[in-house]
XYZ file of C-alpha atoms in Angstrom:
491
model
C -68.425 -133.688 69.224
C -65.497 -131.798 70.754
C -61.944 -133.105 70.471
C -61.731 -133.289 74.273
C -64.519 -135.886 74.188
C -62.300 -138.163 72.071
C -59.574 -137.894 74.714
C -62.104 -138.873 77.364
C -63.061 -141.980 75.368
C -59.394 -142.903 74.930
C -58.750 -142.670 78.666
C -61.797 -144.773 79.523
C -60.746 -147.403 77.006
C -57.269 -147.540 78.518
C -58.297 -147.501 82.189
C -61.036 -150.123 81.739
C -58.959 -152.543 79.689
C -58.139 -155.993 81.024
C -54.421 -155.289 81.131
C -54.540 -151.861 82.849
C -53.742 -153.292 86.288
C -51.226 -155.801 84.967
C -47.523 -155.341 84.496
C -46.830 -152.794 87.235
C -43.125 -153.550 86.910
C -43.291 -152.866 83.179
C -45.008 -149.517 83.719
C -42.353 -148.534 86.259
C -39.582 -149.424 83.802
C -41.286 -147.457 81.029
C -41.687 -144.405 83.259
C -38.061 -144.615 84.378
C -36.972 -145.032 80.756
C -39.011 -141.993 79.711
C -37.543 -139.908 82.536
C -34.048 -141.023 81.530
C -34.484 -139.924 77.912
C -36.129 -136.670 79.005
C -33.221 -135.900 81.309
C -30.712 -136.875 78.623
C -32.386 -134.615 76.033
C -32.417 -131.633 78.402
C -28.795 -132.215 79.452
C -27.581 -132.474 75.849
C -29.565 -129.373 74.960
C -27.760 -127.330 77.585
C -24.327 -128.921 77.089
C -23.912 -129.330 73.338
C -23.002 -125.712 72.495
C -20.412 -125.571 75.268
C -19.080 -128.993 74.238
C -18.685 -127.945 70.607
C -16.863 -124.803 71.706
C -14.188 -126.950 73.318
C -14.158 -129.639 70.627
C -13.967 -127.251 67.652
C -12.590 -123.961 69.057
C -11.814 -122.501 65.598
C -15.428 -122.560 64.403
C -18.727 -121.121 65.564
C -20.307 -123.950 67.622
C -23.744 -123.042 66.288
C -22.572 -123.564 62.683
C -20.948 -126.869 63.659
C -24.175 -128.001 65.304
C -26.209 -127.230 62.194
C -23.788 -129.217 60.017
C -24.472 -132.340 62.099
C -28.238 -131.930 62.480
C -28.948 -133.730 59.203
C -27.775 -136.917 60.943
C -30.199 -136.178 63.767
C -33.042 -135.821 61.253
C -32.179 -139.132 59.566
C -31.810 -140.916 62.914
C -35.131 -139.496 64.118
C -36.861 -140.718 60.960
C -35.341 -144.183 61.367
C -36.226 -144.472 65.050
C -39.797 -143.359 64.424
C -40.241 -145.868 61.614
C -39.212 -148.788 63.805
C -40.436 -147.570 67.207
C -43.332 -145.125 66.953
C -46.751 -146.667 67.463
C -49.434 -145.122 65.260
C -52.949 -145.105 66.831
C -54.768 -145.978 63.620
C -57.055 -148.712 64.954
C -58.748 -146.367 67.441
C -60.890 -144.753 64.722
C -62.965 -147.888 64.056
C -65.505 -147.457 66.915
C -66.386 -143.955 65.647
C -67.153 -145.150 62.125
C -70.589 -146.524 63.091
C -71.888 -143.488 65.012
C -72.972 -140.042 63.677
C -69.689 -138.198 64.111
C -68.135 -136.098 61.381
C -65.242 -137.859 59.745
C -63.223 -134.646 59.664
C -63.267 -134.398 63.475
C -62.197 -138.013 63.955
C -59.352 -137.629 61.448
C -58.192 -134.324 62.940
C -58.169 -135.897 66.408
C -56.215 -138.893 65.151
C -53.546 -136.704 63.543
C -53.350 -134.374 66.535
C -52.912 -137.418 68.759
C -49.877 -138.489 66.753
C -48.545 -134.948 67.187
C -48.525 -135.411 70.961
C -46.254 -138.431 70.671
C -43.294 -138.836 73.029
C -41.106 -138.635 69.921
C -42.320 -135.061 69.366
C -41.780 -134.051 72.985
C -38.103 -135.064 73.051
C -37.047 -132.609 70.285
C -38.698 -129.773 72.227
C -36.765 -130.746 75.357
C -33.538 -130.735 73.322
C -33.913 -127.702 71.074
C -35.484 -125.440 73.714
C -32.390 -125.568 76.003
C -30.166 -125.095 72.940
C -32.158 -121.962 72.068
C -31.860 -120.731 75.640
C -28.069 -121.188 75.563
C -27.852 -119.316 72.242
C -29.777 -116.382 73.678
C -27.621 -116.505 76.831
C -24.492 -116.328 74.643
C -25.809 -113.181 72.927
C -26.983 -114.717 69.666
C -29.843 -112.920 67.940
C -32.980 -113.535 69.997
C -35.480 -113.467 67.121
C -33.225 -115.607 64.912
C -32.762 -118.165 67.699
C -36.510 -118.407 68.325
C -37.267 -118.806 64.606
C -34.541 -121.488 64.386
C -36.267 -123.305 67.278
C -39.685 -123.045 65.601
C -38.170 -124.324 62.346
C -36.807 -127.475 63.960
C -40.034 -127.961 65.851
C -41.740 -127.891 62.450
C -39.192 -130.373 61.062
C -40.034 -132.706 63.958
C -43.717 -132.594 62.996
C -42.758 -133.114 59.348
C -40.959 -136.319 60.371
C -43.996 -137.339 62.427
C -46.444 -137.028 59.516
C -43.946 -138.436 57.011
C -43.578 -141.506 59.234
C -47.338 -141.994 59.083
C -47.240 -142.038 55.273
C -44.134 -144.245 55.172
C -45.920 -146.848 57.294
C -49.103 -146.723 55.227
C -48.032 -146.259 51.606
C -45.379 -148.289 49.841
C -44.805 -145.570 47.218
C -43.868 -143.023 49.875
C -41.733 -145.602 51.674
C -39.651 -146.471 48.614
C -39.396 -142.792 47.635
C -37.944 -141.887 51.037
C -35.582 -144.875 50.999
C -34.344 -143.927 47.516
C -33.684 -140.331 48.571
C -31.830 -141.478 51.691
C -29.650 -143.893 49.697
C -28.752 -141.114 47.244
C -27.910 -138.645 50.032
C -25.826 -141.153 51.995
C -24.042 -142.246 48.802
C -23.168 -138.668 47.828
C -21.735 -138.012 51.295
C -19.977 -141.353 51.778
C -18.218 -141.367 48.400
C -17.322 -137.662 48.717
C -19.245 -136.815 45.550
C -21.034 -133.887 47.168
C -20.909 -132.605 50.788
C -24.571 -133.178 51.660
C -24.025 -132.393 55.349
C -22.580 -128.974 54.486
C -25.544 -128.236 52.211
C -28.077 -129.039 54.922
C -25.904 -127.254 57.473
C -26.220 -124.051 55.445
C -29.960 -124.599 55.095
C -30.455 -125.128 58.839
C -28.241 -122.170 59.686
C -30.318 -120.165 57.221
C -33.287 -120.507 59.572
C -31.277 -118.297 61.924
C -29.749 -115.819 59.467
C -32.428 -115.609 56.752
C -35.531 -115.889 58.864
C -37.977 -116.205 55.968
C -36.522 -119.691 55.282
C -38.549 -120.881 58.266
C -41.587 -120.814 55.998
C -40.284 -123.950 54.221
C -40.716 -126.469 57.103
C -44.005 -124.838 58.124
C -45.389 -125.314 54.606
C -44.094 -128.906 54.613
C -45.945 -129.578 57.879
C -49.177 -128.339 56.307
C -48.677 -130.356 53.110
C -47.855 -133.561 55.008
C -50.813 -133.011 57.336
C -53.138 -132.624 54.348
C -51.591 -135.681 52.662
C -52.305 -137.737 55.783
C -55.792 -136.267 56.082
C -56.638 -137.115 52.487
C -55.188 -140.614 52.804
C -57.241 -141.418 55.922
C -60.366 -139.805 54.459
C -60.024 -141.945 51.341
C -59.933 -145.137 53.449
C -62.420 -144.006 56.108
C -65.123 -146.553 55.377
C -66.390 -149.308 57.600
C -66.140 -152.029 54.970
C -62.666 -150.869 53.984
C -61.374 -150.846 57.550
C -62.883 -154.066 58.856
C -63.221 -156.330 55.835
C -59.857 -156.954 54.314
C -59.504 -156.635 50.582
C -59.474 -160.047 48.975
C -56.500 -160.674 46.779
C -55.262 -163.677 44.869
C -52.875 -165.718 46.986
C -49.460 -166.244 45.490
C -48.383 -169.830 45.104
C -44.804 -170.759 45.894
C -43.041 -173.882 44.769
C -41.656 -175.230 48.026
C -41.254 -178.818 46.893
C -37.511 -178.610 47.594
C -38.397 -178.732 51.306
C -39.844 -182.237 50.939
C -36.357 -183.625 51.573
C -36.848 -182.811 55.268
C -39.592 -185.423 55.584
C -42.171 -184.784 58.300
C -40.596 -181.429 59.119
C -41.376 -180.147 55.620
C -45.021 -179.374 56.493
C -43.993 -176.997 59.280
C -41.152 -175.505 57.244
C -43.444 -174.763 54.287
C -45.930 -173.123 56.644
C -43.221 -170.855 58.111
C -41.769 -169.935 54.714
C -45.215 -168.999 53.380
C -45.856 -166.970 56.538
C -42.630 -165.015 56.015
C -43.294 -164.388 52.321
C -46.910 -163.289 52.734
C -46.989 -161.168 55.902
C -45.591 -157.791 56.958
C -44.313 -158.643 60.439
C -42.140 -161.629 59.399
C -40.793 -159.579 56.482
C -39.782 -156.916 58.984
C -37.866 -159.560 60.931
C -36.021 -160.592 57.767
C -35.130 -156.940 57.089
C -33.871 -156.457 60.637
C -31.880 -159.687 60.346
C -30.150 -158.311 57.263
C -29.306 -155.111 59.129
C -27.733 -157.223 61.890
C -25.059 -158.206 59.368
C -23.688 -154.660 59.638
C -23.533 -154.811 63.431
C -19.877 -155.786 63.321
C -18.962 -152.494 61.636
C -19.592 -150.757 64.953
C -16.865 -152.832 66.615
C -14.477 -153.967 63.888
C -13.814 -150.452 62.601
C -12.815 -149.090 66.026
C -9.260 -149.617 67.232
C -10.371 -149.419 70.857
C -12.158 -152.786 70.568
C -9.059 -154.502 69.212
C -7.784 -154.618 72.787
C -11.131 -155.928 74.079
C -11.693 -159.171 72.152
C -14.573 -160.197 74.427
C -16.644 -157.416 72.867
C -15.624 -158.662 69.427
C -17.010 -162.083 70.386
C -20.242 -160.380 71.415
C -20.434 -158.579 68.056
C -19.608 -161.760 66.144
C -22.595 -163.508 67.673
C -24.935 -160.735 66.529
C -23.587 -160.641 62.964
C -24.961 -164.112 62.208
C -27.678 -164.283 64.871
C -30.087 -161.580 63.717
C -32.841 -163.854 62.411
C -32.210 -166.462 65.080
C -32.786 -163.967 67.896
C -35.612 -161.906 66.395
C -37.539 -164.914 65.038
C -36.775 -167.479 67.724
C -37.787 -165.356 70.688
C -41.309 -165.106 69.208
C -41.911 -168.837 68.924
C -44.765 -169.856 69.271
C -46.264 -166.333 68.948
C -45.835 -166.502 65.161
C -48.590 -169.119 65.122
C -50.845 -167.319 67.628
C -53.645 -166.717 65.098
C -54.155 -170.458 64.580
C -52.313 -171.922 67.581
C -55.502 -173.287 69.157
C -56.294 -175.149 65.946
C -52.763 -176.557 65.778
C -52.908 -177.786 69.353
C -56.176 -179.600 68.624
C -54.511 -181.594 65.847
C -52.478 -184.757 66.189
C -49.099 -183.154 65.587
C -45.739 -183.810 67.177
C -44.544 -180.955 69.370
C -40.984 -182.199 68.868
C -41.305 -181.884 65.076
C -42.889 -178.454 65.430
C -39.954 -177.187 67.530
C -37.328 -178.937 65.432
C -38.674 -177.250 62.292
C -38.325 -173.840 63.975
C -34.799 -174.753 65.050
C -33.879 -175.887 61.534
C -35.221 -172.657 60.026
C -33.072 -170.597 62.418
C -30.003 -172.716 61.665
C -30.438 -172.244 57.908
C -30.808 -168.485 58.407
C -27.656 -168.477 60.540
C -25.704 -170.317 57.835
C -26.925 -167.874 55.171
C -25.923 -164.946 57.402
C -22.469 -166.455 57.825
C -22.054 -166.744 54.055
C -23.183 -163.133 53.605
C -20.663 -162.029 56.246
C -17.750 -163.130 54.028
C -16.753 -159.490 53.209
C -15.618 -159.170 56.838
C -12.425 -160.953 55.699
C -11.380 -157.394 54.806
C -10.766 -156.801 58.536
C -8.537 -159.865 58.783
C -8.816 -163.600 59.187
C -8.985 -163.348 62.977
C -12.192 -161.342 62.732
C -13.690 -163.709 60.183
C -12.779 -166.763 62.267
C -14.410 -165.114 65.265
C -17.587 -164.642 63.220
C -17.391 -168.337 62.305
C -17.015 -169.262 65.975
C -19.966 -167.007 66.810
C -22.044 -168.744 64.131
C -21.147 -172.102 65.683
C -22.287 -170.825 69.102
C -25.542 -169.569 67.584
C -26.301 -172.862 65.862
C -25.297 -175.188 68.684
C -26.337 -173.286 71.840
C -28.020 -169.973 71.160
C -30.742 -171.588 69.055
C -31.889 -173.749 71.986
C -31.599 -170.898 74.495
C -33.717 -168.687 72.229
C -36.359 -171.379 71.748
C -36.459 -171.914 75.516
C -36.994 -168.204 76.109
C -39.679 -168.080 73.418
C -41.832 -170.449 75.460
C -42.177 -167.673 78.046
C -43.467 -165.187 75.473
C -47.238 -165.573 75.229
C -48.103 -162.365 73.403
C -50.159 -162.874 70.216
C -48.766 -161.413 66.989
C -50.696 -159.735 64.199
C -48.800 -161.027 61.189
C -49.760 -158.142 58.911
C -49.015 -155.467 61.514
C -45.435 -154.246 61.777
C -43.874 -154.311 65.221
C -43.531 -151.086 67.211
C -41.641 -150.767 70.436
C -43.836 -150.414 73.534
C -46.956 -151.265 71.517
C -47.535 -154.288 73.738
C -45.868 -154.347 77.126
C -47.475 -157.649 78.155
C -44.577 -159.337 76.418
C -42.207 -158.271 79.161
C -41.271 -161.100 81.493
C -38.519 -160.914 84.137
C -37.792 -164.618 83.664
C -37.432 -164.102 79.943
C -35.052 -161.241 80.646
C -32.877 -163.603 82.687
C -32.979 -166.164 79.886
C -31.604 -163.541 77.492
C -28.472 -163.044 79.599
C -26.771 -166.279 78.379
C -27.302 -165.098 74.793
C -25.475 -161.861 75.546
C -22.865 -162.899 78.103
C -22.410 -166.522 76.970
C -20.131 -165.983 73.948
C -18.131 -163.345 75.814
C -17.427 -165.615 78.802
C -16.786 -168.750 76.724
C -14.251 -166.840 74.631
C -12.661 -164.685 77.317
C -11.640 -167.339 79.865
C -9.504 -169.459 77.453
C -8.232 -166.265 75.821
C -7.063 -164.903 79.159
C -5.580 -168.188 80.374
C -3.986 -169.302 77.085
C -4.298 -167.149 73.951
C -6.639 -165.768 71.288
C -6.841 -169.023 69.304
C -7.848 -170.934 72.429
C -10.779 -168.550 72.879
C -11.859 -169.121 69.279
C -11.651 -172.891 69.647
C -13.660 -172.803 72.885
C -16.403 -170.659 71.334
C -16.620 -172.882 68.244
C -16.501 -176.062 70.350
C -19.459 -174.866 72.450
C -21.584 -174.931 69.313
C -20.345 -178.388 68.348
C -21.225 -179.724 71.811
C -24.681 -178.210 71.436
C -25.196 -180.133 68.215
C -23.980 -183.344 69.835
C -26.581 -182.966 72.611
C -29.237 -181.640 70.256
C -31.860 -184.261 71.138
C -31.371 -183.690 74.870
C -31.753 -179.921 74.520
C -34.829 -180.336 72.310
C -36.385 -182.576 74.967
C -35.834 -179.917 77.629
C -37.370 -177.230 75.425
C -40.271 -179.507 74.478
C -41.107 -180.122 78.135
C -41.274 -176.377 78.784
C -43.636 -175.866 75.852
C -45.785 -178.827 76.861
C -46.160 -177.589 80.457
C -47.212 -174.125 79.299
C -49.374 -175.337 76.425
C -52.766 -174.413 77.885
C -51.561 -171.132 79.341
C -50.276 -170.232 75.898
C -53.595 -171.114 74.233
C -55.478 -169.001 76.795
C -53.094 -166.056 76.337
C -53.456 -166.137 72.559
C -57.239 -166.124 72.888
C -57.218 -162.978 75.024
C -58.135 -159.891 73.033
C -56.196 -156.871 74.137
């Protein structure tokens, strides 16, 4: 079977799917987004050499560019890990027909090579190479430098595949990154200069280009061997049975009837990949304030500081809450057939988000380093999250009827059916709410008035907790059967 035949099957599967004609607005947004990033990559490719000439006139702009490209490589690896969708599941239909495994695996790996994430580097580095040639740099050296970074892009692509599939490779990469960042941050060794010399060596010492090309081959073979080892029908479809870990969650019994739901959610988080990813992302949200609090420009724009303060403690609340009830999609139909209280179900989710928000606030204590005003703003943002944002997020979650595979990590654009214009409007109060609540008293009175107003909004939310829960419950009850039907749809 030719590789082109696999492409034909992929297109037929896509065009004949039940959701092909749905979400026209989503497809338009995705196309516009792709065109935006394509245009941005091409523009930066043409402009970066000229920009560096003006920014650092005393140094060769090409050398300066190479010194910063290590950050591009790390950012590309990070973005791919969280965003790139790997088409692994598409191999299953070919495992029961007489097709050589080698052809299926080669097609799968080549398909990942044609990812949008591999096209963007070409659109960036090709204009850069053109500008270098235009500015009388060595033509052969410039072309080899371009080929080298094209190879590095494919290295990242295949490394991302292994990172997503093997824990050993994941922890090895994370360990290396921590060491490199630590050496650079604590000025122990100039890692950026080292990689800058290596990247510039692709241009001056052209034989260095063999290194990334060999790495591409080795990573390709590593992926090939990994897939070949697991390319069995029983291994792909029947999950390996493992002993289930038991957790002592008796301390949750103090919450009475809510304890059953809370225990279920805690076990779900501890045992599955997708909820664990949410917890990891929530921890990373704690560092969100460093983007704003370390920049003097935002000191004069306290409304943006209020925005950042909400995100510092609201990572889990936002990422977990907006996917209620999708977390329970695999057994939602069974739950809805039981005699359970919808109010208790929602209140348990709310309580879990509140506890996570409180823990995030405690972990944000080091922000006192930036001053008590910043820390008090984080406290006010936590109050807003607990008292108002939690209910807004639960309300918006009712509009999200996309089933979740608990043991499959999330990838951006892997399921566009989750896009809902109404849900987008619901998210606006979460973003603009703390800014407006803080800014109006701040502008009319002073900074402390803005803090008090933001904190008081959360207190009022807690006072009217039962009323807000009733509103949210009604929304979930009205959409109950639509949600059950959506979760039953196989995409």
